[in-house]
Amino acid sequence: MFSNLQYKLSTLQKLILLTDGSVTTLLEVITGKPVTVSTLVQRIAKADHEIAELLEIEEGDSINYRVVTLRNVDSEKPLIYAESYTPISRLQKEFKYDLMKADMPIGNIMQERKIESRREIEKIEMIFNDEFSEIFDVSYHIPMLSRTYNIISNNMVLIRIIETFPLTSFLRFNAY
Amino acid sequence: MFSNLQYKLSTLQKLILLTDGSVTTLLEVITGKPVTVSTLVQRIAKADHEIAELLEIEEGDSINYRVVTLRNVDSEKPLIYAESYTPISRLQKEFKYDLMKADMPIGNIMQERKIESRREIEKIEMIFNDEFSEIFDVSYHIPMLSRTYNIISNNMVLIRIIETFPLTSFLRFNAY
């Protein structure tokens, strides 16, 4: 029902979708409050054919699969939903520990562990998914904005991240 | 005369001062227009004692010194003034070519050349300097916001950058 409509994204939404810096830092400045992670899923899995190809690893290789929401410390309301895939073999020991154990944003882990990288945005999409509507507590007909990007280190994909938030979020500063 | 006053920075100013991503990308999203570089100074120099220490090179080693303003393609008005120091010996040949020849923002060069890095902010200051007032065409009593950060690659300072803009800029989107 929305496919023929045009949307004008807010400047803030564009910032979040296009930044090549830490999303956590961006959200902390935008909201004026510290941002924390709530981990929904954290598990080691075997890469299937599709994800192996995307991460440039072998099918069956171990990956870390993590699903989190980023939220302000004083609020239960998610700002962003983030899914990530990481080839275990490419993780430094300390990074692995932080990623699998602590509720720590990836940008913060990378900063503390002094990891050099670059970010390559693969796609930005508008999607419809009732599960997201429930997570963000918005109506079912609200579209979601989603971007997929890779954090690349040592010329290899270190982390593949998909971030999602409702089209009705981040319309202006301090109003979500 | 301003030293005892408190300033409340705008969210946009904080974003520009605190980002660990490309400032060019940030300015392009904020202004909604492409950003270009105007080169004011571009020269090879010998590192003096102070800059050698900051870049962790030897005194007398060659550095590239570049001063640019970032501005929208359709405007002569500078958005940001940026000074940078780069040890020549740490530059890949292609990066060196882009940096010394073309009017290209550093973030864009790094993205095109696929350079992995991290950014470490050293300090954020408020300064008073009539030369900046002239460059930005603002009154002499307007303070400037300035941040100094290092782009680190291969565990060494690749570029040291000082970015400056007037306290009266970036108070809100699309208003400079």
Short mmCIF file of C-alpha atoms in Angstrom, two decimals:
data_model
loop_
_atom_site.label_atom_id
_atom_site.label_comp_id
_atom_site.label_asym_id
_atom_site.label_seq_id
_atom_site.Cartn_x
_atom_site.Cartn_y
_atom_site.Cartn_z
CA MET A 1 0.00 0.00 0.00
CA PHE A 2 3.00 2.29 0.48
CA SER A 3 4.98 1.26 -2.55
CA ASN A 4 3.88 4.09 -4.79
CA LEU A 5 4.34 6.82 -2.26
CA GLN A 6 7.37 9.06 -1.96
CA TYR A 7 8.91 9.66 1.43
CA LYS A 8 11.02 12.60 2.39
CA LEU A 9 13.47 11.51 5.07
CA SER A 10 14.42 13.92 7.82
CA THR A 11 18.00 15.17 8.04
CA LEU A 12 18.45 13.17 11.23
CA GLN A 13 17.24 9.97 9.57
CA LYS A 14 19.67 10.57 6.72
CA LEU A 15 22.49 11.14 9.20
CA ILE A 16 21.79 7.80 10.89
CA LEU A 17 21.48 5.98 7.56
CA LEU A 18 24.57 7.55 5.95
CA THR A 19 27.10 7.98 8.76
CA ASP A 20 30.40 6.16 8.47
CA GLY A 21 31.15 6.77 12.14
CA SER A 22 29.89 5.21 15.34
CA VAL A 23 26.08 5.08 15.49
CA THR A 24 26.23 5.02 19.27
CA THR A 25 28.12 8.32 19.38
CA LEU A 26 25.64 9.78 16.91
CA LEU A 27 22.65 8.63 19.00
CA GLU A 28 24.24 9.95 22.20
CA VAL A 29 24.70 13.41 20.70
CA ILE A 30 21.24 13.40 19.09
CA THR A 31 19.45 12.33 22.26
CA GLY A 32 21.79 14.15 24.66
CA LYS A 33 21.94 11.04 26.84
CA PRO A 34 24.15 7.96 27.20
CA VAL A 35 23.15 5.02 25.02
CA THR A 36 23.20 1.44 26.18
CA VAL A 37 22.67 -1.97 24.61
CA SER A 38 19.98 -4.53 25.44
CA THR A 39 20.96 -7.92 24.09
CA LEU A 40 18.04 -9.91 22.66
CA VAL A 41 20.02 -12.74 21.04
CA GLN A 42 23.65 -13.75 21.42
CA ARG A 43 24.78 -17.08 20.01
CA ILE A 44 27.46 -18.86 18.08
CA ALA A 45 26.12 -20.38 14.86
CA LYS A 46 27.35 -22.07 11.71
CA ALA A 47 27.36 -19.88 8.62
CA ASP A 48 24.84 -21.00 6.00
CA HIS A 49 25.56 -20.61 2.30
CA GLU A 50 24.21 -17.07 2.04
CA ILE A 51 25.90 -15.57 5.08
CA ALA A 52 29.17 -17.37 4.28
CA GLU A 53 29.20 -15.70 0.89
CA LEU A 54 28.42 -12.28 2.36
CA LEU A 55 31.15 -12.56 4.98
CA GLU A 56 33.58 -14.25 2.59
CA ILE A 57 34.06 -17.29 4.80
CA GLU A 58 33.38 -21.01 4.29
CA GLU A 59 29.91 -22.47 4.78
CA GLY A 60 29.81 -24.03 8.24
CA ASP A 61 32.41 -21.66 9.71
CA SER A 62 31.51 -20.31 13.14
CA ILE A 63 29.93 -16.91 13.35
CA ASN A 64 28.72 -14.79 16.21
CA TYR A 65 25.11 -13.73 15.77
CA ARG A 66 23.99 -10.87 17.95
CA VAL A 67 20.71 -8.96 18.07
CA VAL A 68 20.48 -5.88 20.24
CA THR A 69 18.52 -2.73 20.67
CA LEU A 70 20.23 0.55 21.41
CA ARG A 71 18.34 2.69 23.90
CA ASN A 72 18.93 5.59 26.26
CA VAL A 73 19.96 4.46 29.72
CA ASP A 74 16.88 6.03 31.27
CA SER A 75 14.36 4.54 28.84
CA GLU A 76 13.04 1.15 27.77
CA LYS A 77 12.09 2.46 24.35
CA PRO A 78 14.46 1.20 21.63
CA LEU A 79 16.11 3.81 19.42
CA ILE A 80 17.54 1.31 16.95
CA TYR A 81 17.39 -2.45 16.41
CA ALA A 82 20.69 -3.96 15.26
CA GLU A 83 21.53 -7.44 14.01
CA SER A 84 25.16 -8.40 13.51
CA TYR A 85 27.14 -11.29 12.03
CA THR A 86 30.80 -11.73 12.87
CA PRO A 87 33.18 -14.47 11.70
CA ILE A 88 34.62 -15.84 14.94
CA SER A 89 37.99 -16.52 13.35
CA ARG A 90 38.49 -12.82 12.63
CA LEU A 91 37.88 -11.65 16.18
CA GLN A 92 40.73 -10.71 18.45
CA LYS A 93 40.42 -12.44 21.80
CA GLU A 94 39.50 -9.28 23.73
CA PHE A 95 37.00 -8.09 21.13
CA LYS A 96 35.35 -11.52 21.21
CA TYR A 97 35.07 -11.34 24.98
CA ASP A 98 33.46 -7.89 24.88
CA LEU A 99 31.12 -8.78 22.03
CA MET A 100 29.87 -12.04 23.50
CA LYS A 101 29.70 -11.12 27.14
CA ALA A 102 29.07 -7.47 27.79
CA ASP A 103 26.14 -5.32 26.77
CA MET A 104 28.49 -2.99 24.95
CA PRO A 105 27.87 -1.11 21.70
CA ILE A 106 30.17 -2.29 18.90
CA GLY A 107 31.45 1.25 18.25
CA ASN A 108 32.57 1.50 21.87
CA ILE A 109 34.28 -1.89 21.76
CA MET A 110 36.18 -0.87 18.63
CA GLN A 111 37.22 2.42 20.15
CA GLU A 112 38.44 0.85 23.38
CA ARG A 113 40.24 -1.95 21.57
CA LYS A 114 41.71 0.59 19.13
CA ILE A 115 40.57 -1.34 16.07
CA GLU A 116 41.22 0.33 12.73
CA SER A 117 38.50 -0.14 10.15
CA ARG A 118 36.37 1.38 7.48
CA ARG A 119 32.62 1.11 6.94
CA GLU A 120 31.02 0.24 3.64
CA ILE A 121 27.29 0.78 3.30
CA GLU A 122 25.74 -1.93 1.15
CA LYS A 123 22.10 -0.91 1.01
CA ILE A 124 19.41 1.26 2.52
CA GLU A 125 15.85 -0.01 2.33
CA MET A 126 12.33 0.61 3.46
CA ILE A 127 10.73 -2.54 4.83
CA PHE A 128 7.46 -3.68 6.34
CA ASN A 129 7.61 -6.13 9.19
CA ASP A 130 5.12 -6.49 12.02
CA GLU A 131 7.76 -7.85 14.37
CA PHE A 132 9.58 -4.54 14.22
CA SER A 133 6.32 -2.70 14.83
CA GLU A 134 5.97 -4.66 18.05
CA ILE A 135 9.57 -4.09 19.14
CA PHE A 136 9.25 -0.35 18.61
CA ASP A 137 5.64 -0.23 19.80
CA VAL A 138 4.34 1.52 16.67
CA SER A 139 1.34 0.77 14.43
CA TYR A 140 1.62 -2.14 12.00
CA HIS A 141 1.38 0.07 8.95
CA ILE A 142 4.44 2.18 9.82
CA PRO A 143 7.32 1.34 7.46
CA MET A 144 10.82 0.70 8.79
CA LEU A 145 14.07 2.20 7.54
CA SER A 146 16.93 -0.25 7.41
CA ARG A 147 20.55 -0.11 6.36
CA THR A 148 23.06 -2.88 5.88
CA TYR A 149 26.78 -2.19 6.16
CA ASN A 150 30.05 -3.95 6.70
CA ILE A 151 32.79 -2.95 9.10
CA ILE A 152 35.97 -3.92 7.30
CA SER A 153 39.27 -4.54 9.04
CA ASN A 154 42.42 -6.08 7.56
CA ASN A 155 40.61 -6.08 4.21
CA MET A 156 38.02 -8.54 5.52
CA VAL A 157 34.48 -8.16 6.78
CA LEU A 158 34.83 -8.01 10.55
CA ILE A 159 31.14 -7.36 11.24
CA ARG A 160 28.07 -7.20 9.05
CA ILE A 161 25.36 -5.04 10.62
CA ILE A 162 21.72 -4.43 9.78
CA GLU A 163 20.20 -1.48 11.63
CA THR A 164 16.48 -0.77 11.64
CA PHE A 165 14.23 1.97 13.00
CA PRO A 166 10.69 3.23 12.26
CA LEU A 167 10.05 5.90 9.64
CA THR A 168 8.36 7.83 12.45
CA SER A 169 11.54 8.02 14.57
CA PHE A 170 14.18 10.76 14.43
CA LEU A 171 12.00 13.29 12.73
CA ARG A 172 13.64 15.99 14.81
CA PHE A 173 16.08 16.39 17.70
CA ASN A 174 14.82 15.20 21.07
CA ALA A 175 11.59 13.82 19.65
CA TYR A 176 11.27 10.09 18.98
CA MET B 1 35.66 39.16 27.98
CA PHE B 2 34.01 35.79 27.26
CA SER B 3 36.04 33.63 29.60
CA ASN B 4 33.57 33.61 32.44
CA LEU B 5 30.51 32.92 30.32
CA GLN B 6 28.93 29.55 29.78
CA TYR B 7 27.97 28.48 26.29
CA LYS B 8 25.39 25.92 25.40
CA LEU B 9 26.39 24.27 22.13
CA SER B 10 23.74 23.22 19.65
CA THR B 11 23.25 19.51 18.94
CA LEU B 12 24.62 20.08 15.44
CA GLN B 13 27.76 21.75 16.79
CA LYS B 14 28.26 18.82 19.17
CA LEU B 15 27.81 16.38 16.28
CA ILE B 16 30.53 18.12 14.26
CA LEU B 17 32.88 18.32 17.25
CA LEU B 18 32.33 14.74 18.44
CA THR B 19 31.89 12.66 15.28
CA ASP B 20 34.38 9.89 14.62
CA GLY B 21 33.20 9.59 11.02
CA SER B 22 33.80 11.67 7.93
CA VAL B 23 33.11 15.37 8.52
CA THR B 24 32.45 15.84 4.82
CA THR B 25 29.66 13.27 4.87
CA LEU B 26 28.24 14.90 7.98
CA LEU B 27 28.31 18.37 6.37
CA GLU B 28 26.74 17.03 3.18
CA VAL B 29 23.82 15.54 5.08
CA ILE B 30 23.43 18.59 7.32
CA THR B 31 23.45 21.06 4.45
CA GLY B 32 21.72 18.76 1.96
CA LYS B 33 24.30 19.70 -0.68
CA PRO B 34 27.64 18.38 -1.95
CA VAL B 35 30.67 19.71 -0.10
CA THR B 36 33.90 20.69 -1.81
CA VAL B 37 37.36 21.76 -0.72
CA SER B 38 39.09 25.09 -1.39
CA THR B 39 42.82 24.75 -0.82
CA LEU B 40 44.40 27.80 0.85
CA VAL B 41 47.85 26.33 1.57
CA GLN B 42 49.49 23.14 0.33
CA ARG B 43 53.18 22.64 0.95
CA ILE B 44 55.84 20.21 2.02
CA ALA B 45 57.65 21.34 5.16
CA LYS B 46 60.15 20.07 7.68
CA ALA B 47 58.66 19.06 11.03
CA ASP B 48 59.74 21.31 13.89
CA HIS B 49 60.25 19.94 17.38
CA GLU B 50 56.62 20.35 18.45
CA ILE B 51 54.94 18.85 15.40
CA ALA B 52 57.49 16.02 15.26
CA GLU B 53 56.57 15.07 18.79
CA LEU B 54 52.83 15.23 18.06
CA LEU B 55 53.15 13.08 14.93
CA GLU B 56 55.74 10.79 16.51
CA ILE B 57 58.31 11.40 13.79
CA GLU B 58 61.84 12.86 13.86
CA GLU B 59 62.43 16.61 13.84
CA GLY B 60 63.24 17.62 10.26
CA ASP B 61 61.21 14.81 8.70
CA SER B 62 59.04 15.88 5.76
CA ILE B 63 55.41 16.62 6.41
CA ASN B 64 52.57 17.71 4.20
CA TYR B 65 50.89 20.85 5.51
CA ARG B 66 47.48 21.59 4.07
CA VAL B 67 44.96 24.29 4.91
CA VAL B 68 41.53 24.11 3.32
CA THR B 69 38.01 25.31 3.80
CA LEU B 70 35.07 23.00 3.26
CA ARG B 71 32.15 24.69 1.56
CA ASN B 72 29.01 23.81 -0.38
CA VAL B 73 29.62 23.64 -4.12
CA ASP B 74 27.15 26.46 -4.75
CA SER B 75 28.55 28.86 -2.12
CA GLU B 76 31.75 30.76 -1.37
CA LYS B 77 30.97 30.81 2.34
CA PRO B 78 33.22 28.41 4.29
CA LEU B 79 31.49 25.85 6.51
CA ILE B 80 34.68 24.69 8.23
CA TYR B 81 38.35 25.66 8.20
CA ALA B 82 40.71 22.67 8.40
CA GLU B 83 44.46 22.51 8.91
CA SER B 84 46.23 19.17 8.53
CA TYR B 85 49.69 17.74 9.10
CA THR B 86 50.72 14.46 7.50
CA PRO B 87 54.06 12.65 7.72
CA ILE B 88 55.04 12.12 4.08
CA SER B 89 56.72 8.80 4.85
CA ARG B 90 53.41 7.32 6.03
CA LEU B 91 51.47 8.18 2.88
CA GLN B 92 50.71 5.58 0.27
CA LYS B 93 51.64 6.84 -3.18
CA GLU B 94 48.05 7.25 -4.37
CA PHE B 95 46.91 8.95 -1.16
CA LYS B 96 49.83 11.37 -1.46
CA TYR B 97 48.86 12.18 -5.01
CA ASP B 98 45.22 12.89 -4.05
CA LEU B 99 46.16 14.90 -0.97
CA MET B 100 48.75 17.10 -2.66
CA LYS B 101 47.10 17.60 -5.99
CA ALA B 102 43.35 17.45 -5.91
CA ASP B 103 40.87 19.59 -4.01
CA MET B 104 39.48 16.49 -2.36
CA PRO B 105 38.18 16.12 1.20
CA ILE B 106 40.35 13.77 3.27
CA GLY B 107 37.36 11.58 4.19
CA ASN B 108 36.63 11.02 0.51
CA ILE B 109 40.27 10.17 -0.26
CA MET B 110 40.31 7.62 2.57
CA GLN B 111 37.06 6.08 1.40
CA GLU B 112 38.18 5.78 -2.23
CA ARG B 113 41.59 4.44 -1.27
CA LYS B 114 39.94 2.03 1.21
CA ILE B 115 42.15 3.12 4.09
CA GLU B 116 41.33 1.57 7.46
CA SER B 117 41.74 3.89 10.41
CA ARG B 118 40.38 5.14 13.66
CA ARG B 119 39.97 8.71 14.89
CA GLU B 120 41.12 9.94 18.26
CA ILE B 121 39.90 13.34 19.41
CA GLU B 122 42.60 15.13 21.37
CA LYS B 123 40.90 18.34 22.39
CA ILE B 124 37.96 20.64 21.80
CA GLU B 125 38.49 24.33 22.51
CA MET B 126 36.93 27.72 22.21
CA ILE B 127 39.35 30.21 20.69
CA PHE B 128 39.45 33.88 19.71
CA ASN B 129 41.27 34.76 16.54
CA ASP B 130 40.54 37.67 14.23
CA GLU B 131 41.94 35.83 11.23
CA PHE B 132 39.15 33.28 11.51
CA SER B 133 36.61 36.06 11.87
CA GLU B 134 37.77 37.38 8.50
CA ILE B 135 37.77 33.97 6.84
CA PHE B 136 34.22 33.30 7.99
CA ASP B 137 33.12 36.92 7.59
CA VAL B 138 31.79 37.25 11.14
CA SER B 139 32.33 39.95 13.78
CA TYR B 140 35.67 39.99 15.62
CA HIS B 141 34.09 39.22 18.98
CA ILE B 142 32.52 35.92 17.85
CA PRO B 143 34.40 32.98 19.45
CA MET B 144 35.47 29.99 17.34
CA LEU B 145 34.96 26.32 18.16
CA SER B 146 37.93 24.15 17.34
CA ARG B 147 38.76 20.49 17.65
CA THR B 148 42.03 18.66 17.18
CA TYR B 149 42.07 14.98 16.29
CA ASN B 150 44.34 12.35 14.83
CA ILE B 151 43.47 9.86 12.13
CA ILE B 152 45.41 6.76 13.09
CA SER B 153 46.32 4.02 10.65
CA ASN B 154 48.76 1.14 11.21
CA ASN B 155 49.04 2.35 14.81
CA MET B 156 50.62 5.62 13.68
CA VAL B 157 49.26 9.12 13.22
CA LEU B 158 48.46 9.35 9.52
CA ILE B 159 46.93 12.84 9.68
CA ARG B 160 46.57 15.40 12.44
CA ILE B 161 43.63 17.72 11.80
CA ILE B 162 42.46 20.93 13.43
CA GLU B 163 38.94 21.97 12.41
CA THR B 164 37.49 25.37 13.25
CA PHE B 165 34.13 27.09 12.80
CA PRO B 166 32.34 30.06 14.41
CA LEU B 167 30.18 29.62 17.49
CA THR B 168 27.41 31.21 15.43
CA SER B 169 27.47 28.46 12.76
CA PHE B 170 25.42 25.24 12.83
CA LEU B 171 22.88 26.47 15.31
CA ARG B 172 20.20 24.59 13.41
CA PHE B 173 19.75 22.59 10.21
CA ASN B 174 19.94 24.62 7.00
CA ALA B 175 20.89 27.81 8.81
CA TYR B 176 24.53 28.89 8.84
#
